[in-house]
Each structure stands twice: as structure tokens, then as C-alpha cells.
mmCIF file of C-alpha atoms in Angstrom:
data_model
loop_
_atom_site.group_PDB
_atom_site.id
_atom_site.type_symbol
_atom_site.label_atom_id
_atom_site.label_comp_id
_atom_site.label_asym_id
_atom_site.label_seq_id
_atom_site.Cartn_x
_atom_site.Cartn_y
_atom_site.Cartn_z
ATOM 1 C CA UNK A 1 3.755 24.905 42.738
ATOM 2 C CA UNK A 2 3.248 26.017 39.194
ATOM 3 C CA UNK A 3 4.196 22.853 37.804
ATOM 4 C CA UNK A 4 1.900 20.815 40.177
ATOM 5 C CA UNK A 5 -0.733 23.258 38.957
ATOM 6 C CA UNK A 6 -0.349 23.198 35.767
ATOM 7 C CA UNK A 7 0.060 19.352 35.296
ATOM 8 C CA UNK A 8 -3.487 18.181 36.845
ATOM 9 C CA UNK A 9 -5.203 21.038 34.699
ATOM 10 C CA UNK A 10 -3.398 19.553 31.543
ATOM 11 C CA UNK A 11 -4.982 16.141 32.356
ATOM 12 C CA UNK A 12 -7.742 17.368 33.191
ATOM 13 C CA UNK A 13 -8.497 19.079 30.144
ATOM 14 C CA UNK A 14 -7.158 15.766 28.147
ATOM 15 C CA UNK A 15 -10.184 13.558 30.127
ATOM 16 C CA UNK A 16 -12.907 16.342 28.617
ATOM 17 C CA UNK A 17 -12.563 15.657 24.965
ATOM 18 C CA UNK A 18 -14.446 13.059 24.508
ATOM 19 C CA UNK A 19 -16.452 12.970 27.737
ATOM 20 C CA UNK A 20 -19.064 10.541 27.781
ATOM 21 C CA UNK A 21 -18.584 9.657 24.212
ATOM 22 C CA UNK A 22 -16.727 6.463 25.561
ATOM 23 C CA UNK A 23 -15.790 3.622 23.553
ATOM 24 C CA UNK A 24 -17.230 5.241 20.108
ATOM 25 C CA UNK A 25 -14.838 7.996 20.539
ATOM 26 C CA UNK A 26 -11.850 5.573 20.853
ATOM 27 C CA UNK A 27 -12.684 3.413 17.760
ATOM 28 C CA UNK A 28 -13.222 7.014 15.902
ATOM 29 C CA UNK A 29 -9.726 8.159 17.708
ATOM 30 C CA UNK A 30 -8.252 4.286 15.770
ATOM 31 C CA UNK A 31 -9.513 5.328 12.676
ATOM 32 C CA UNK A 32 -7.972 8.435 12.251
ATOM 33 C CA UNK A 33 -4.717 7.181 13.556
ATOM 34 C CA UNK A 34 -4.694 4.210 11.054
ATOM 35 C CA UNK A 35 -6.001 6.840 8.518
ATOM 36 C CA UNK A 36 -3.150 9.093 8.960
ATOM 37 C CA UNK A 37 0.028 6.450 9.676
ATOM 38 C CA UNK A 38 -1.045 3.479 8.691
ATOM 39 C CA UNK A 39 -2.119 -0.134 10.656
ATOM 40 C CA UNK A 40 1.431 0.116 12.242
ATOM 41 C CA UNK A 41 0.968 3.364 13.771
ATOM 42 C CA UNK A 42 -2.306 1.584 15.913
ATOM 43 C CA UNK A 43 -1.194 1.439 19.219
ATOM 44 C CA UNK A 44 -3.253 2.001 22.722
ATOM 45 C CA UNK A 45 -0.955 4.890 23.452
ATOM 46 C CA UNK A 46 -2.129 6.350 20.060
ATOM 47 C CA UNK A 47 -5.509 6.018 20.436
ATOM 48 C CA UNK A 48 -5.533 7.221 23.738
ATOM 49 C CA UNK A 49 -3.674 10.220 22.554
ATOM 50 C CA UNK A 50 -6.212 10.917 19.409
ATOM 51 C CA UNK A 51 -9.257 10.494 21.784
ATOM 52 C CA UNK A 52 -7.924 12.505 24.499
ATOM 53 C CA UNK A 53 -7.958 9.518 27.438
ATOM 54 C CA UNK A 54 -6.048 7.843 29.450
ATOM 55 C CA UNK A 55 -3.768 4.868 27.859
ATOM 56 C CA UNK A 56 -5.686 2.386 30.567
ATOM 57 C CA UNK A 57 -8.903 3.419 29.213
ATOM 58 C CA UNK A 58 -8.137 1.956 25.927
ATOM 59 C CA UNK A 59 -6.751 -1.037 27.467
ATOM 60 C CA UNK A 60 -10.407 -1.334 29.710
ATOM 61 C CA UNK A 61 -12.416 -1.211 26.125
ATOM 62 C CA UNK A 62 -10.950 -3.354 23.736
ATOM 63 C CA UNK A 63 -7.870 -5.850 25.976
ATOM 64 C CA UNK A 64 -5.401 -6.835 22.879
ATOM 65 C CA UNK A 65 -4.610 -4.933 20.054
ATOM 66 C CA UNK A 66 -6.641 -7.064 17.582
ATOM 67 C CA UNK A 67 -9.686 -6.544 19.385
ATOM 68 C CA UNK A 68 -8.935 -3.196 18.742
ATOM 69 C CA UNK A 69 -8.490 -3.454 15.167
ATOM 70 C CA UNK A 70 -11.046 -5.828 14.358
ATOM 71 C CA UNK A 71 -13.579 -3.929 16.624
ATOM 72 C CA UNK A 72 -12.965 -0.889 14.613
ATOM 73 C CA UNK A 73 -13.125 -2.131 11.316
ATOM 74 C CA UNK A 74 -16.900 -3.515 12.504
ATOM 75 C CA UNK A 75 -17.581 0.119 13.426
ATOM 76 C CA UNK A 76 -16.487 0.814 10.176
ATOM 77 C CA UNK A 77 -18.826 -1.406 8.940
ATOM 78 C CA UNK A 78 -21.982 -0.017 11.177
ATOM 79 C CA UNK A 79 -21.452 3.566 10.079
ATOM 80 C CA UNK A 80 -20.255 3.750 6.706
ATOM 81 C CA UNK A 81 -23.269 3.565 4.681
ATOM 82 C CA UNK A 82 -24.944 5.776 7.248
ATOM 83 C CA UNK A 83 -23.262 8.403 4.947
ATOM 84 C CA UNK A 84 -22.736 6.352 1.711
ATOM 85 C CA UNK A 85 -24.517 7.805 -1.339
ATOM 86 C CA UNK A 86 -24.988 4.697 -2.859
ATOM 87 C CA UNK A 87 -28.628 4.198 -2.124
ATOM 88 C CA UNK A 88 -30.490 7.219 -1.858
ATOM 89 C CA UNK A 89 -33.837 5.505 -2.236
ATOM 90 C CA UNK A 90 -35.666 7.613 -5.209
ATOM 91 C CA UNK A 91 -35.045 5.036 -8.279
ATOM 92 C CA UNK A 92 -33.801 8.076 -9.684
ATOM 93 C CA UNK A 93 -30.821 8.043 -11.900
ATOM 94 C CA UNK A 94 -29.581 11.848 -11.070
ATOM 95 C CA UNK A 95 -29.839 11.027 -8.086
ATOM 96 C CA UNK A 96 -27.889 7.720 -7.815
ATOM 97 C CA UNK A 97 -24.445 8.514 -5.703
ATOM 98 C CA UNK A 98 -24.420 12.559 -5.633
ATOM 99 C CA UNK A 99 -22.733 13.825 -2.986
ATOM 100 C CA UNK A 100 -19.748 10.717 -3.331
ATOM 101 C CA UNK A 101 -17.299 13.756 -3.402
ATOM 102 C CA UNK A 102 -18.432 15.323 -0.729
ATOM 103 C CA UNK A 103 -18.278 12.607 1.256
ATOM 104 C CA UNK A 104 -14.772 11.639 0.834
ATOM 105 C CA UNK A 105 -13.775 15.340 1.590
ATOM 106 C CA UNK A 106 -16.170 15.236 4.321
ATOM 107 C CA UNK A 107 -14.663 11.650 6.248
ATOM 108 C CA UNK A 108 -11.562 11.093 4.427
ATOM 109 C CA UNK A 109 -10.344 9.024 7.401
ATOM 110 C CA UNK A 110 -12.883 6.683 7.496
ATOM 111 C CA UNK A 111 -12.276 6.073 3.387
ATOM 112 C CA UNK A 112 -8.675 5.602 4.175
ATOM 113 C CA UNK A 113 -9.045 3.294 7.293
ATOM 114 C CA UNK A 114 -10.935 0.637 5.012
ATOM 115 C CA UNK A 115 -8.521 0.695 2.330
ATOM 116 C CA UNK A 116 -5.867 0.347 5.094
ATOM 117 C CA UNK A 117 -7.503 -2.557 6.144
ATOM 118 C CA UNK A 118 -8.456 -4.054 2.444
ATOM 119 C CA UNK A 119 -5.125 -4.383 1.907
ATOM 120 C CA UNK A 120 -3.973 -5.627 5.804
ATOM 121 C CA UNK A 121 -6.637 -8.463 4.779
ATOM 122 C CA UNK A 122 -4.029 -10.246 2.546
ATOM 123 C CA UNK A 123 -1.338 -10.292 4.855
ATOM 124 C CA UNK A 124 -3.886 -11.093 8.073
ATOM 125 C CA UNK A 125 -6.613 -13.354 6.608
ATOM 126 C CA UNK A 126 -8.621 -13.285 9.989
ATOM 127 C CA UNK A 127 -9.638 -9.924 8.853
ATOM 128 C CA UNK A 128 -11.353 -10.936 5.643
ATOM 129 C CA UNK A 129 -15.037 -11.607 6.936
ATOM 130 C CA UNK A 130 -15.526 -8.774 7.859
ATOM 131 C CA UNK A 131 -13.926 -6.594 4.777
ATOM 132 C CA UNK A 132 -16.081 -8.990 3.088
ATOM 133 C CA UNK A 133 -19.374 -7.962 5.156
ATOM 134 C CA UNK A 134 -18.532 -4.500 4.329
ATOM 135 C CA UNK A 135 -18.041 -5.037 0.683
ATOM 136 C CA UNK A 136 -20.918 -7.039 1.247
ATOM 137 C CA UNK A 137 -23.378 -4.002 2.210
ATOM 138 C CA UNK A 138 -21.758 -1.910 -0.858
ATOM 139 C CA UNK A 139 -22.902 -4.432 -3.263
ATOM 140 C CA UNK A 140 -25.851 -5.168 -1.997
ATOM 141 C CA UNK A 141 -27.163 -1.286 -1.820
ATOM 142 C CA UNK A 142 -25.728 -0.538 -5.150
ATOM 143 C CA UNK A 143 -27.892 -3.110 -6.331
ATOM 144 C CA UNK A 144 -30.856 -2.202 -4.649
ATOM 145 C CA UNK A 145 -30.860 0.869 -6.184
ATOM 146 C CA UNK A 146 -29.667 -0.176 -9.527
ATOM 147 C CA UNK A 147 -33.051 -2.416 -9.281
ATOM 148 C CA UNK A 148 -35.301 0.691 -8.447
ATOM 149 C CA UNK A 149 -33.783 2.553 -11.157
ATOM 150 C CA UNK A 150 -33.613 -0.359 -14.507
ATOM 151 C CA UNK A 151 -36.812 -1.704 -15.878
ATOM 152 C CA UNK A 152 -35.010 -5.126 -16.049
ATOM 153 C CA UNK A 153 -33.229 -4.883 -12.104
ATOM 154 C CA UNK A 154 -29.654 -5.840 -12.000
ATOM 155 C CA UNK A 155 -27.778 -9.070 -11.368
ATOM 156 C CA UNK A 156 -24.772 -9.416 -8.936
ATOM 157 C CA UNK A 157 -22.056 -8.805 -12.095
ATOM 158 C CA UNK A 158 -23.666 -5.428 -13.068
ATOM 159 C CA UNK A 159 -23.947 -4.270 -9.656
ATOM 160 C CA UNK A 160 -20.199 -4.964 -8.985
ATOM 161 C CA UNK A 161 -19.414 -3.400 -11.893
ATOM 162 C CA UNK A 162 -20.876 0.066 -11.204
ATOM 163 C CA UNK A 163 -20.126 -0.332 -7.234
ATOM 164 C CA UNK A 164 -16.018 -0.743 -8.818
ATOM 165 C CA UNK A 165 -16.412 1.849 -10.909
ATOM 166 C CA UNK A 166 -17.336 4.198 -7.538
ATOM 167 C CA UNK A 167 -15.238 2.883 -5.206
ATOM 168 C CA UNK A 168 -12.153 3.466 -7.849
ATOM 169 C CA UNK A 169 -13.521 6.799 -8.250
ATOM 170 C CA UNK A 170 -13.420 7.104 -4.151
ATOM 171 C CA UNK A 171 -9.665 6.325 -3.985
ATOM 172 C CA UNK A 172 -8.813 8.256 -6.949
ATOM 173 C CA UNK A 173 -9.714 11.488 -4.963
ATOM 174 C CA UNK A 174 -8.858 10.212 -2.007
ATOM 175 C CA UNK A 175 -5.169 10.167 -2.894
ATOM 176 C CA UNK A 176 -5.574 12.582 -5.984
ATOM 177 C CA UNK A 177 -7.881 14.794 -5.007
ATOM 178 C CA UNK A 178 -10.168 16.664 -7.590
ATOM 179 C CA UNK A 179 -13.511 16.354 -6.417
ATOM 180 C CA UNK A 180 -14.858 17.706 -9.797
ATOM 181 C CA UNK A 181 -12.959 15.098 -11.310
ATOM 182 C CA UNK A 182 -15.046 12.384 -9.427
ATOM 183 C CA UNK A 183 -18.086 14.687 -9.409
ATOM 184 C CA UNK A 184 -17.503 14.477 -13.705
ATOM 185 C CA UNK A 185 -16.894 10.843 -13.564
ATOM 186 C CA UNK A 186 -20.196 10.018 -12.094
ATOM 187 C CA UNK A 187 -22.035 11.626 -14.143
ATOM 188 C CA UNK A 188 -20.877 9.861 -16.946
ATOM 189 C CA UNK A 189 -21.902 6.827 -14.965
ATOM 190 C CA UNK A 190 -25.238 8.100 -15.224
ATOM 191 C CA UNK A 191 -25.447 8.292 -18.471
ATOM 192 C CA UNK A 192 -24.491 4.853 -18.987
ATOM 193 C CA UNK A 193 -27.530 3.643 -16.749
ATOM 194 C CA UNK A 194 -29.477 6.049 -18.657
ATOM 195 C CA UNK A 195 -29.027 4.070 -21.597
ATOM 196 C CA UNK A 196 -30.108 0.922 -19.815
ATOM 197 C CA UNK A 197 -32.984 2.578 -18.817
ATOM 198 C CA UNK A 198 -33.648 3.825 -21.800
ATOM 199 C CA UNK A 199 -33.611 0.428 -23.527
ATOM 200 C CA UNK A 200 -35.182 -1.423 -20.817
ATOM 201 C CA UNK A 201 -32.446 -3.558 -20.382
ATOM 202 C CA UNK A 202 -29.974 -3.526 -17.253
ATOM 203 C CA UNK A 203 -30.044 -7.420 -16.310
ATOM 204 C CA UNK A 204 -30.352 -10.684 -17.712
ATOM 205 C CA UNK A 205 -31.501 -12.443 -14.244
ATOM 206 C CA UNK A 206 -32.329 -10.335 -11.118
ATOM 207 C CA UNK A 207 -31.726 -13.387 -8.749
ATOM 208 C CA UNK A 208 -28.600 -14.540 -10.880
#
């Protein structure tokens, strides 16, 4: 009797997790499992496991384990410059990418996941599109903001350039740690656009 009581509690209390939460909670649940083993380690029992479900419930959402992957890495896509400090809006160079440290010790899953899946992209080239959508949005809102902050905007090259210079910055800590280390970096950064403010320049072309 105590085992037959105890096992439906156990269940039970496995189906609550993530009540309600549904099919976001499973592509969160991929994410950190991909975060913390690797692509390999992505497997419907897994998930199932991370988000506290039943292994048929993974199976219902996403049918084959490339819709899982490739449904995930859009969700990636979706949320990540929900909290992305790359385009804060002011025009204001102290204000261009604070809070990058904080939000790699905040999510470091999520970071990890896409540069799990940056690197998958070589060996799986179906996968490319959509790292390239992502990179995509990066580029695009580090140049929007590079444009509100330099008299003369910024062309594609410039904005790449700064966007690297982050997003090198972003593993760095990721695998290094030292957040005061990236936190240093960027200000540097900052003074660099600074001096493009400064002289007015910034960009040759803004539609180049």
C-alpha cells in the first residue's frame, strides 16, 4: 500500500510543475537540457524530465525530434531580444548594452543553447535560416541604435563590428566568467563610439 501511495503522489507532483505553461515550458525545459549537455543530450525523455511531464506530452507537441530542435531554436529567436541590451532605445551612448552581464548571469542557458546550435548549423545546414534570422535581429538592433546614437548612422560593416565585439564578450563570460571583465570591456566600447560621436563620423553610407 505504501508504494501504491506513494507512486501516484510522485506523478502527481511531476504533472504540477509546469501546469498550464504547456508547450512554452517544454521548449524552455530543451533549452536548458541542450544548455547543460549539449544537442546530443536532446531527447523527449529529457525534456519531459526538465519540464516535469509526461514523455507522451512531448511527443503530442513537437512529433520528431527536429521539430523539436528547430521549434526551439525559433523560440529562441522570439524571446531573446526581449531581454537583449542591445537596443535600449535612448540614442544614448552610456546607455548602449548595460546590463549585457547581467544578462548572461541572469539566462545563461538560453546564451549557451544558441551557441550550441551556431555551431550544430555547420554540421546540419537545415538549421542555418534560422541562426541566420537570429543573427539577423542582432544586427539589425545594434544598428538601430548605433544610428540613434552617431551623427552620421551606421552601415551594415560597423554594426557587425560592434554586434562581434558583444557577442565575443557574451561567450567570453559565458565560459570564463568575470562579469566585471565584460562589464570593463563595454565600456571601452563606449568610448570608441564616443569618439565617433564626437567627430561626427560613424558611417560612410547608412543604406550601404
Amino acid at each position: 500500500m505504501t508504494d501504491s501511495a506513494d507512486a501516484p503522489q510522485s506523478r502527481r507532483s511531476r504533472k504540477r510543475v509546469h501546469y498550464g505553461e504547456g508547450r512554452e515550458a517544454l521548449l524552455n525545459a530543451a533549452v536548458r537540457v541542450v544548455a547543460r549537455g549539449g544537442l546530443r543530450r536532446l531527447t523527449y525523455r529529457a525534456v519531459a524530465e526538465e519540464a516535469g511531464v509526461t514523455h507522451g506530452l512531448v511527443v503530442h507537441h513537437f512529433g520528431s525530434r527536429d521539430a523539436l530542435i528547430e521549434e526551439t531554436l525559433a523560440h529562441t529567436i522570439r524571446t531573446s531580444l526581449n531581454t537583449s541590451a542591445l537596443e535600449p532605445g535612448t540614442g544614448k551612448v552610456a546607455d548602449f548594452s548595460s546590463g549585457v552581464s547581467e544578462m548572461v548571469t541572469a539566462d545563461p542557458d538560453k546564451q549557451a543553447f544558441q551557441y550550441e546550435l551556431l555551431l550544430e548549423s555547420r554540421r546540419r545546414p537545415e538549421l542555418l535560416p534560422q541562426i541566420r534570422a537570429l543573427y539577423d535581429e542582432y544586427f539589425d538592433a545594434t544598428r538601430r541604435e548605433l544610428n540613434r546614437m552617431l551623427p552620421a548612422g551606421a552601415d551594415r560593416a560597423l554594426a557587425r563590428l560592434v554586434f562581434a565585439a558583444l557577442d565575443g564578450l557574451v561567450l567570453h563570460q559565458l565560459v570564463l566568467g568575470e562579469p566585471e571583465v565584460t562589464d570593463a570591456a563595454i565600456e571601452e566600447l563606449r568610448t570608441l563610439l564616443r569618439l565617433l560621436d564626437a567627430d561626427g563620423g560613424g558611417t560612410r553610407d547608412a543604406d550601404a
